[in-house]
């Protein structure tokens, strides 16, 4: 028996071995999805409304404030799920933050992404819709308040250009 979750393609994530505490953003056909799990209660999951294009670059952004999980496609709000949970869930996971796969056991890649990824940003605060739109195509300096990860993939390696230098 194959679970429907086997169809999830993780673009980025940070989750534990049992799929517990952490988060992931990826493609769950026919939409993009953002999932947060607090390790105590059930998952907080939201899928984007609208069409996913495989012929053009798409900007995907997701936010979580402890009460709502939201997703945006090309700067437009596309979905929300409200389910209270502790906002510190993003920091609880001790597993690595991975781009292009989900490392449930911290080593191997589960639900691998097939495609291209560019301009990954990780923030320690919720961006407003206007901030998401204004940063969609902007090159960041790496010193923006709240920016904790910035991978633009312009180099040959996946170097984090934020002040935290997570590589």
CSV table of N, CA and C in Angstrom, one decimal:
chain,number,residue,atom,x,y,z
A,1,UNK,N,0.8,-1.2,0.0
A,1,UNK,CA,0.0,0.0,0.0
A,1,UNK,C,0.9,1.2,0.0
A,2,UNK,N,0.7,2.1,-1.0
A,2,UNK,CA,1.5,3.3,-1.1
A,2,UNK,C,0.7,4.5,-0.5
A,3,UNK,N,1.2,5.2,0.4
A,3,UNK,CA,0.6,6.4,1.0
A,3,UNK,C,0.5,7.5,0.0
A,4,UNK,N,-0.5,8.3,0.1
A,4,UNK,CA,-0.5,9.5,-0.8
A,4,UNK,C,0.6,10.5,-0.5
A,5,UNK,N,1.2,10.4,0.7
A,5,UNK,CA,2.3,11.3,1.1
A,5,UNK,C,3.6,10.9,0.3
A,6,UNK,N,3.6,9.7,-0.3
A,6,UNK,CA,4.7,9.4,-1.2
A,6,UNK,C,4.8,10.3,-2.4
A,7,UNK,N,3.7,11.0,-2.7
A,7,UNK,CA,3.7,11.9,-3.9
A,7,UNK,C,4.2,13.3,-3.5
A,8,UNK,N,4.6,13.5,-2.3
A,8,UNK,CA,5.1,14.8,-1.9
A,8,UNK,C,6.5,15.0,-2.3
A,9,UNK,N,6.8,16.1,-3.0
A,9,UNK,CA,8.2,16.4,-3.4
A,9,UNK,C,8.7,17.6,-2.6
A,10,UNK,N,9.6,17.3,-1.7
A,10,UNK,CA,10.1,18.4,-0.8
A,10,UNK,C,11.1,19.3,-1.5
A,11,UNK,N,10.8,20.6,-1.5
A,11,UNK,CA,11.7,21.6,-1.9
A,11,UNK,C,12.7,22.0,-0.8
A,12,UNK,N,12.1,22.1,0.4
A,12,UNK,CA,13.0,22.4,1.6
A,12,UNK,C,12.2,21.9,2.8
A,13,UNK,N,13.0,21.6,3.8
A,13,UNK,CA,12.4,21.1,5.0
A,13,UNK,C,13.3,20.9,6.2
A,14,UNK,N,12.8,20.7,7.4
A,14,UNK,CA,13.5,20.4,8.6
A,14,UNK,C,12.6,19.7,9.5
A,15,UNK,N,12.7,18.3,9.4
A,15,UNK,CA,11.8,17.5,10.2
A,15,UNK,C,12.5,16.3,10.8
A,16,UNK,N,11.9,15.8,11.9
A,16,UNK,CA,12.4,14.6,12.6
A,16,UNK,C,12.2,13.3,11.9
A,17,UNK,N,12.7,12.2,12.5
A,17,UNK,CA,12.7,10.9,11.9
A,17,UNK,C,11.3,10.3,11.8
A,18,UNK,N,10.4,10.7,12.6
A,18,UNK,CA,9.0,10.2,12.5
A,18,UNK,C,8.1,11.1,11.8
A,19,UNK,N,8.7,12.1,11.1
A,19,UNK,CA,7.9,13.1,10.4
A,19,UNK,C,7.3,14.1,11.4
A,20,UNK,N,7.9,14.1,12.6
A,20,UNK,CA,7.4,14.9,13.7
A,20,UNK,C,7.8,16.4,13.6
A,21,UNK,N,8.2,16.9,14.7
A,21,UNK,CA,8.5,18.3,14.9
A,21,UNK,C,9.4,18.9,13.7
A,22,UNK,N,8.8,19.9,13.1
A,22,UNK,CA,9.5,20.5,12.0
A,22,UNK,C,8.6,21.0,10.9
A,23,UNK,N,9.1,21.2,9.7
A,23,UNK,CA,8.3,21.8,8.6
A,23,UNK,C,8.9,21.3,7.3
A,24,UNK,N,8.0,21.5,6.3
A,24,UNK,CA,8.5,21.2,4.9
A,24,UNK,C,7.6,22.0,3.9
A,25,UNK,N,8.2,22.4,2.8
A,25,UNK,CA,7.5,23.1,1.7
A,25,UNK,C,7.8,22.3,0.5
A,26,UNK,N,6.8,22.1,-0.3
A,26,UNK,CA,7.1,21.3,-1.5
A,26,UNK,C,5.8,21.2,-2.4
A,27,UNK,N,5.9,20.3,-3.3
A,27,UNK,CA,4.9,20.1,-4.3
A,27,UNK,C,4.1,18.9,-4.0
A,28,UNK,N,2.8,19.0,-3.8
A,28,UNK,CA,1.9,17.9,-3.5
A,28,UNK,C,0.8,18.0,-4.6
A,29,UNK,N,1.1,17.4,-5.7
A,29,UNK,CA,0.2,17.7,-6.9
A,29,UNK,C,-1.3,17.6,-6.6
A,30,UNK,N,-2.0,18.5,-7.0
A,30,UNK,CA,-1.7,19.5,-8.1
A,30,UNK,C,-1.4,20.9,-7.5
A,31,UNK,N,-0.9,21.0,-6.3
A,31,UNK,CA,-0.6,22.3,-5.7
A,31,UNK,C,0.7,22.3,-4.9
A,32,UNK,N,1.2,23.4,-4.5
A,32,UNK,CA,2.3,23.6,-3.6
A,32,UNK,C,1.7,23.4,-2.2
A,33,UNK,N,2.5,22.9,-1.2
A,33,UNK,CA,1.9,22.7,0.1
A,33,UNK,C,3.0,23.1,1.1
A,34,UNK,N,2.5,23.6,2.3
A,34,UNK,CA,3.4,23.9,3.4
A,34,UNK,C,2.8,23.2,4.6
A,35,UNK,N,3.7,22.5,5.3
A,35,UNK,CA,3.2,21.6,6.4
A,35,UNK,C,4.1,21.9,7.6
A,36,UNK,N,3.5,22.1,8.8
A,36,UNK,CA,4.2,22.4,10.0
A,36,UNK,C,3.7,21.3,11.0
A,37,UNK,N,4.6,20.7,11.8
A,37,UNK,CA,4.2,19.7,12.8
A,37,UNK,C,4.8,20.1,14.1
A,38,UNK,N,4.0,20.2,15.1
A,38,UNK,CA,4.6,20.6,16.4
A,38,UNK,C,5.1,19.5,17.3
A,39,UNK,N,5.0,18.2,16.8
A,39,UNK,CA,5.5,17.1,17.5
A,39,UNK,C,4.6,16.6,18.6
A,40,UNK,N,3.5,17.4,18.9
A,40,UNK,CA,2.5,17.0,19.9
A,40,UNK,C,1.2,16.8,19.3
A,41,UNK,N,0.7,17.7,18.5
A,41,UNK,CA,-0.6,17.6,17.9
A,41,UNK,C,-0.5,17.2,16.4
A,42,UNK,N,-1.5,17.2,15.7
A,42,UNK,CA,-1.5,16.9,14.3
A,42,UNK,C,-0.8,18.0,13.5
A,43,UNK,N,-0.6,17.7,12.2
A,43,UNK,CA,0.1,18.6,11.3
A,43,UNK,C,-0.8,19.8,11.1
A,44,UNK,N,-0.2,20.9,10.8
A,44,UNK,CA,-0.8,22.1,10.3
A,44,UNK,C,-0.4,22.2,8.8
A,45,UNK,N,-1.4,22.0,7.9
A,45,UNK,CA,-1.1,21.8,6.5
A,45,UNK,C,-1.9,22.8,5.7
A,46,UNK,N,-1.3,23.4,4.7
A,46,UNK,CA,-2.1,24.3,3.8
A,46,UNK,C,-1.6,24.0,2.3
A,47,UNK,N,-2.5,23.9,1.4
A,47,UNK,CA,-2.2,23.8,0.0
A,47,UNK,C,-2.5,25.0,-0.7
A,48,UNK,N,-1.8,25.3,-1.8
A,48,UNK,CA,-2.1,26.5,-2.6
A,48,UNK,C,-3.3,26.3,-3.5
A,49,UNK,N,-4.1,27.3,-3.7
A,49,UNK,CA,-5.2,27.3,-4.6
A,49,UNK,C,-4.6,27.9,-5.9
A,50,UNK,N,-5.0,27.4,-7.0
A,50,UNK,CA,-4.5,27.9,-8.3
A,50,UNK,C,-3.7,26.8,-9.0
A,51,UNK,N,-3.3,27.2,-10.2
A,51,UNK,CA,-2.6,26.3,-11.1
A,51,UNK,C,-1.1,26.3,-10.8
A,52,UNK,N,-0.5,25.2,-10.8
A,52,UNK,CA,1.0,25.1,-10.8
A,52,UNK,C,1.5,24.9,-12.2
A,53,UNK,N,2.4,25.8,-12.5
A,53,UNK,CA,3.0,25.8,-13.9
A,53,UNK,C,4.4,25.1,-13.9
A,54,UNK,N,4.5,24.2,-14.8
A,54,UNK,CA,5.8,23.5,-14.9
A,54,UNK,C,6.7,24.1,-16.0
A,55,UNK,N,6.2,25.1,-16.7
A,55,UNK,CA,7.0,25.6,-17.8
A,55,UNK,C,7.6,27.0,-17.4
A,56,UNK,N,7.3,27.5,-16.3
A,56,UNK,CA,7.8,28.8,-15.9
A,56,UNK,C,8.3,28.8,-14.4
A,57,UNK,N,9.2,29.7,-14.1
A,57,UNK,CA,9.6,29.8,-12.7
A,57,UNK,C,8.4,30.3,-11.9
A,58,UNK,N,8.3,29.8,-10.7
A,58,UNK,CA,7.2,30.3,-9.8
A,58,UNK,C,7.9,30.7,-8.5
A,59,UNK,N,7.4,31.8,-7.9
A,59,UNK,CA,7.9,32.2,-6.5
A,59,UNK,C,6.9,31.6,-5.5
A,60,UNK,N,7.4,30.8,-4.6
A,60,UNK,CA,6.5,30.2,-3.5
A,60,UNK,C,7.0,30.7,-2.2
A,61,UNK,N,6.1,31.2,-1.4
A,61,UNK,CA,6.5,31.7,0.0
A,61,UNK,C,5.4,31.1,0.9
A,62,UNK,N,5.9,30.8,2.2
A,62,UNK,CA,5.0,30.3,3.2
A,62,UNK,C,5.3,30.9,4.5
A,63,UNK,N,4.3,31.1,5.3
A,63,UNK,CA,4.5,31.7,6.7
A,63,UNK,C,3.8,30.9,7.7
A,64,UNK,N,4.3,31.0,9.0
A,64,UNK,CA,3.7,30.3,10.1
A,64,UNK,C,3.9,31.2,11.3
A,65,UNK,N,2.8,31.6,12.0
A,65,UNK,CA,2.9,32.5,13.2
A,65,UNK,C,2.5,31.8,14.5
A,66,UNK,N,2.3,30.5,14.4
A,66,UNK,CA,1.8,29.8,15.6
A,66,UNK,C,0.3,29.6,15.6
A,67,UNK,N,-0.4,30.4,14.8
A,67,UNK,CA,-1.9,30.3,14.7
A,67,UNK,C,-2.3,29.9,13.2
A,68,UNK,N,-1.6,30.5,12.3
A,68,UNK,CA,-2.0,30.2,10.9
A,68,UNK,C,-0.8,29.8,10.0
A,69,UNK,N,-1.0,28.9,9.1
A,69,UNK,CA,-0.1,28.5,8.1
A,69,UNK,C,-0.6,29.1,6.8
A,70,UNK,N,0.2,29.9,6.1
A,70,UNK,CA,-0.2,30.5,4.9
A,70,UNK,C,0.8,30.2,3.7
A,71,UNK,N,0.2,30.3,2.5
A,71,UNK,CA,1.1,30.0,1.3
A,71,UNK,C,0.7,31.1,0.3
A,72,UNK,N,1.8,31.5,-0.4
A,72,UNK,CA,1.7,32.5,-1.5
A,72,UNK,C,2.4,32.0,-2.8
A,73,UNK,N,1.7,32.2,-3.9
A,73,UNK,CA,2.3,31.9,-5.2
A,73,UNK,C,2.5,33.2,-6.0
A,74,UNK,N,3.7,33.5,-6.5
A,74,UNK,CA,4.0,34.7,-7.2
A,74,UNK,C,3.4,35.9,-6.6
A,75,UNK,N,3.6,36.0,-5.2
A,75,UNK,CA,3.2,37.2,-4.5
A,75,UNK,C,1.8,37.3,-4.1
A,76,UNK,N,1.0,36.3,-4.5
A,76,UNK,CA,-0.5,36.3,-4.3
A,76,UNK,C,-0.8,35.3,-3.2
A,77,UNK,N,-1.6,35.7,-2.2
A,77,UNK,CA,-2.1,34.8,-1.2
A,77,UNK,C,-2.9,33.7,-1.8
A,78,UNK,N,-2.6,32.4,-1.4
A,78,UNK,CA,-3.3,31.3,-2.1
A,78,UNK,C,-3.9,30.3,-1.1
A,79,UNK,N,-3.7,30.5,0.2
A,79,UNK,CA,-4.3,29.6,1.1
A,79,UNK,C,-3.9,29.8,2.6
A,80,UNK,N,-4.8,29.4,3.5
A,80,UNK,CA,-4.5,29.5,4.9
A,80,UNK,C,-5.2,28.4,5.7
A,81,UNK,N,-4.5,27.9,6.7
A,81,UNK,CA,-5.0,26.9,7.6
A,81,UNK,C,-4.8,27.5,9.0
A,82,UNK,N,-5.9,27.6,9.8
A,82,UNK,CA,-5.8,28.1,11.1
A,82,UNK,C,-5.9,26.9,12.1
A,83,UNK,N,-4.8,26.7,12.9
A,83,UNK,CA,-4.8,25.6,13.8
A,83,UNK,C,-3.7,26.0,14.9
A,84,UNK,N,-4.2,26.5,16.0
A,84,UNK,CA,-3.2,27.0,17.0
A,84,UNK,C,-2.1,25.9,17.4
A,85,UNK,N,-0.9,26.4,17.5
A,85,UNK,CA,0.2,25.6,17.9
A,85,UNK,C,1.3,26.5,18.3
A,86,UNK,N,2.3,25.9,19.0
A,86,UNK,CA,3.4,26.8,19.5
A,86,UNK,C,4.3,27.3,18.3
A,87,UNK,N,4.5,28.7,18.3
A,87,UNK,CA,5.3,29.2,17.2
A,87,UNK,C,6.8,28.8,17.2
A,88,UNK,N,7.3,28.3,18.4
A,88,UNK,CA,8.6,27.9,18.5
A,88,UNK,C,8.9,26.5,17.8
A,89,UNK,N,7.9,25.9,17.2
A,89,UNK,CA,8.0,24.6,16.5
A,89,UNK,C,9.1,24.7,15.5
A,90,UNK,N,9.3,25.8,14.9
A,90,UNK,CA,10.4,25.9,13.9
A,90,UNK,C,11.8,25.8,14.4
A,91,UNK,N,11.9,26.1,15.7
A,91,UNK,CA,13.2,26.0,16.3
A,91,UNK,C,13.5,24.7,17.1
A,92,UNK,N,12.4,23.9,17.3
A,92,UNK,CA,12.5,22.7,18.1
A,92,UNK,C,13.3,21.6,17.4
A,93,UNK,N,13.1,21.4,16.2
A,93,UNK,CA,13.7,20.3,15.4
A,93,UNK,C,15.3,20.4,15.5
A,94,UNK,N,15.9,19.4,15.8
A,94,UNK,CA,17.4,19.4,15.8
A,94,UNK,C,17.9,18.8,14.5
A,95,UNK,N,17.1,18.5,13.6
A,95,UNK,CA,17.5,17.9,12.3
A,95,UNK,C,17.9,19.0,11.4
A,96,UNK,N,18.8,18.7,10.4
A,96,UNK,CA,19.3,19.8,9.5
A,96,UNK,C,18.2,20.4,8.6
A,97,UNK,N,18.4,21.6,8.3
A,97,UNK,CA,17.6,22.3,7.3
A,97,UNK,C,18.1,21.8,5.9
A,98,UNK,N,17.3,21.2,5.1
A,98,UNK,CA,17.7,20.7,3.8
A,98,UNK,C,17.0,21.3,2.7
A,99,UNK,N,17.7,21.5,1.6
A,99,UNK,CA,17.1,22.0,0.3
A,99,UNK,C,17.1,20.9,-0.7
A,100,UNK,N,15.9,20.7,-1.3
A,100,UNK,CA,15.9,19.7,-2.4
A,100,UNK,C,15.5,18.3,-1.9
A,101,UNK,N,15.4,18.1,-0.6
A,101,UNK,CA,14.9,16.8,-0.1
A,101,UNK,C,14.6,17.0,1.4
A,102,UNK,N,14.0,15.9,1.9
A,102,UNK,CA,13.6,15.9,3.3
A,102,UNK,C,14.4,14.8,4.0
A,103,UNK,N,15.2,15.1,4.9
A,103,UNK,CA,16.0,14.1,5.6
A,103,UNK,C,15.4,13.6,6.9
A,104,UNK,N,14.4,12.7,6.8
A,104,UNK,CA,13.7,12.3,8.0
A,104,UNK,C,14.6,11.6,9.0
A,105,UNK,N,15.7,11.0,8.5
A,105,UNK,CA,16.6,10.4,9.5
A,105,UNK,C,17.8,11.2,9.7
A,106,UNK,N,17.8,12.4,9.1
A,106,UNK,CA,19.0,13.3,9.2
A,106,UNK,C,20.1,13.0,8.2
A,107,UNK,N,20.0,11.9,7.5
A,107,UNK,CA,21.0,11.5,6.6
A,107,UNK,C,20.5,11.4,5.2
A,108,UNK,N,19.6,10.5,5.0
A,108,UNK,CA,19.1,10.2,3.6
A,108,UNK,C,18.0,11.2,3.2
A,109,UNK,N,17.8,11.2,1.9
A,109,UNK,CA,16.8,12.2,1.4
A,109,UNK,C,15.5,11.5,1.1
A,110,UNK,N,14.5,11.9,1.7
A,110,UNK,CA,13.1,11.4,1.4
A,110,UNK,C,12.4,12.4,0.6
A,111,UNK,N,11.4,12.0,-0.2
A,111,UNK,CA,10.6,12.8,-1.0
A,111,UNK,C,11.4,13.9,-1.8
A,112,UNK,N,12.4,13.4,-2.6
A,112,UNK,CA,13.3,14.3,-3.3
A,112,UNK,C,12.6,15.2,-4.3
A,113,UNK,N,13.1,16.4,-4.4
A,113,UNK,CA,12.6,17.4,-5.4
A,113,UNK,C,13.2,17.1,-6.7
A,114,UNK,N,12.3,17.2,-7.8
A,114,UNK,CA,12.8,17.0,-9.1
A,114,UNK,C,12.5,18.3,-9.8
A,115,UNK,N,13.5,19.0,-10.1
A,115,UNK,CA,13.4,20.3,-10.8
A,115,UNK,C,14.5,21.3,-10.3
A,116,UNK,N,14.3,22.5,-10.5
A,116,UNK,CA,15.3,23.6,-10.2
A,116,UNK,C,14.7,24.4,-9.0
A,117,UNK,N,15.7,24.8,-8.2
A,117,UNK,CA,15.3,25.7,-7.0
A,117,UNK,C,16.3,26.8,-7.0
A,118,UNK,N,15.8,28.0,-6.7
A,118,UNK,CA,16.7,29.2,-6.7
A,118,UNK,C,16.1,30.2,-5.7
A,119,UNK,N,17.0,31.0,-5.1
A,119,UNK,CA,16.7,32.1,-4.2
A,119,UNK,C,15.9,31.6,-3.0
A,120,UNK,N,16.5,30.8,-2.1
A,120,UNK,CA,15.8,30.3,-0.9
A,120,UNK,C,16.1,31.2,0.2
A,121,UNK,N,15.1,31.7,0.9
A,121,UNK,CA,15.3,32.6,2.1
A,121,UNK,C,14.6,32.0,3.3
A,122,UNK,N,15.2,32.1,4.4
A,122,UNK,CA,14.6,31.6,5.7
A,122,UNK,C,14.6,32.8,6.7
A,123,UNK,N,13.5,33.1,7.2
A,123,UNK,CA,13.3,34.3,8.1
A,123,UNK,C,12.9,33.8,9.5
A,124,UNK,N,13.2,34.5,10.5
A,124,UNK,CA,12.8,34.2,11.9
A,124,UNK,C,11.6,35.0,12.3
A,125,UNK,N,10.9,35.6,11.4
A,125,UNK,CA,9.7,36.3,11.6
A,125,UNK,C,8.8,36.1,10.4
A,126,UNK,N,7.5,36.5,10.6
A,126,UNK,CA,6.5,36.4,9.6
A,126,UNK,C,6.6,37.6,8.7
A,127,UNK,N,6.8,37.4,7.4
A,127,UNK,CA,6.8,38.5,6.5
A,127,UNK,C,5.4,38.9,6.1
A,128,UNK,N,5.1,40.2,5.9
A,128,UNK,CA,3.8,40.6,5.4
A,128,UNK,C,3.7,40.3,3.9
A,129,UNK,N,2.5,40.4,3.4
A,129,UNK,CA,2.3,40.2,2.0
A,129,UNK,C,3.1,41.2,1.2
A,130,UNK,N,3.1,42.4,1.6
A,130,UNK,CA,3.9,43.4,0.9
A,130,UNK,C,5.4,43.1,0.9
A,131,UNK,N,5.9,42.6,2.0
A,131,UNK,CA,7.3,42.3,2.1
A,131,UNK,C,7.6,41.1,1.2
A,132,UNK,N,6.7,40.1,1.1
A,132,UNK,CA,6.9,39.0,0.2
A,132,UNK,C,7.0,39.5,-1.2
A,133,UNK,N,6.0,40.3,-1.6
A,133,UNK,CA,6.0,40.9,-2.9
A,133,UNK,C,7.3,41.7,-3.3
A,134,UNK,N,7.7,42.5,-2.3
A,134,UNK,CA,8.8,43.4,-2.6
A,134,UNK,C,10.2,42.6,-2.7
A,135,UNK,N,10.2,41.5,-2.0
A,135,UNK,CA,11.5,40.7,-2.0
A,135,UNK,C,11.5,39.6,-3.1
A,136,UNK,N,10.4,39.4,-3.8
A,136,UNK,CA,10.3,38.3,-4.8
A,136,UNK,C,11.4,38.3,-5.8
A,137,UNK,N,11.7,39.4,-6.3
A,137,UNK,CA,12.8,39.4,-7.4
A,137,UNK,C,14.0,40.3,-6.9
A,138,UNK,N,14.1,40.7,-5.7
A,138,UNK,CA,15.2,41.5,-5.2
A,138,UNK,C,16.3,40.6,-4.7
A,139,UNK,N,17.5,41.1,-5.0
A,139,UNK,CA,18.8,40.5,-4.4
A,139,UNK,C,18.9,41.1,-3.0
A,140,UNK,N,19.1,40.2,-2.0
A,140,UNK,CA,19.2,40.7,-0.7
A,140,UNK,C,20.7,40.9,-0.3
A,141,UNK,N,20.9,41.8,0.6
A,141,UNK,CA,22.3,42.1,1.1
A,141,UNK,C,22.8,41.0,2.0
A,142,UNK,N,21.9,40.3,2.7
A,142,UNK,CA,22.2,39.3,3.7
A,142,UNK,C,22.1,39.8,5.1
A,143,UNK,N,22.0,41.1,5.3
A,143,UNK,CA,21.9,41.7,6.6
A,143,UNK,C,20.5,42.2,6.9
A,144,UNK,N,19.5,41.8,6.2
A,144,UNK,CA,18.1,42.3,6.5
A,144,UNK,C,17.7,41.7,7.9
A,145,UNK,N,17.0,42.6,8.7
A,145,UNK,CA,16.5,42.1,10.0
A,145,UNK,C,15.6,40.9,9.9
A,146,UNK,N,16.0,39.8,10.6
A,146,UNK,CA,15.2,38.6,10.6
A,146,UNK,C,15.6,37.6,9.6
A,147,UNK,N,16.5,37.9,8.7
A,147,UNK,CA,16.9,37.0,7.7
A,147,UNK,C,18.0,36.0,8.3
A,148,UNK,N,17.7,34.7,8.4
A,148,UNK,CA,18.6,33.8,9.0
A,148,UNK,C,19.2,32.8,8.0
A,149,UNK,N,18.7,32.8,6.7
A,149,UNK,CA,19.3,32.0,5.7
A,149,UNK,C,19.0,32.6,4.3
A,150,UNK,N,20.0,32.6,3.5
A,150,UNK,CA,19.8,33.2,2.1
A,150,UNK,C,20.7,32.5,1.1
A,151,UNK,N,20.1,31.6,0.4
A,151,UNK,CA,20.8,30.8,-0.6
A,151,UNK,C,20.4,31.2,-2.0
A,152,UNK,N,21.2,31.9,-2.8
A,152,UNK,CA,20.8,32.4,-4.1
A,152,UNK,C,21.3,31.5,-5.2
A,153,UNK,N,22.2,30.6,-4.9
A,153,UNK,CA,22.7,29.6,-5.8
A,153,UNK,C,23.4,30.2,-7.0
A,154,UNK,N,23.9,31.5,-6.9
A,154,UNK,CA,24.7,32.1,-7.9
A,154,UNK,C,26.1,31.5,-7.9
A,155,UNK,N,26.6,31.0,-6.8
A,155,UNK,CA,27.9,30.4,-6.7
A,155,UNK,C,27.8,28.9,-7.1
A,156,UNK,N,28.9,28.2,-7.2
A,156,UNK,CA,28.8,26.8,-7.6
A,156,UNK,C,28.5,25.9,-6.4
A,157,UNK,N,28.4,26.5,-5.2
A,157,UNK,CA,28.0,25.7,-4.0
A,157,UNK,C,26.8,26.4,-3.4
A,158,UNK,N,26.2,25.7,-2.4
A,158,UNK,CA,25.0,26.2,-1.8
A,158,UNK,C,25.5,27.0,-0.6
A,159,UNK,N,26.0,28.2,-0.8
A,159,UNK,CA,26.5,29.0,0.3
A,159,UNK,C,25.4,30.0,0.8
A,160,UNK,N,25.3,30.0,2.1
A,160,UNK,CA,24.3,30.9,2.7
A,160,UNK,C,24.9,32.3,2.8
A,161,UNK,N,24.3,33.3,2.2
A,161,UNK,CA,24.8,34.6,2.1
A,161,UNK,C,24.2,35.5,3.2
A,162,UNK,N,23.5,34.9,4.2
A,162,UNK,CA,23.0,35.7,5.4
A,162,UNK,C,24.2,35.9,6.3
A,163,UNK,N,23.9,36.7,7.3
A,163,UNK,CA,25.0,36.9,8.3
A,163,UNK,C,25.3,35.7,9.1
A,164,UNK,N,24.4,34.7,9.1
A,164,UNK,CA,24.6,33.4,9.8
A,164,UNK,C,25.6,32.4,9.1
A,165,UNK,N,25.7,32.6,7.8
A,165,UNK,CA,26.6,31.7,7.0
A,165,UNK,C,26.4,30.3,7.3
A,166,UNK,N,25.2,29.8,7.1
A,166,UNK,CA,24.8,28.4,7.2
A,166,UNK,C,25.2,27.6,6.0
A,167,UNK,N,26.3,26.9,5.9
A,167,UNK,CA,26.6,26.1,4.8
A,167,UNK,C,26.9,24.7,5.2
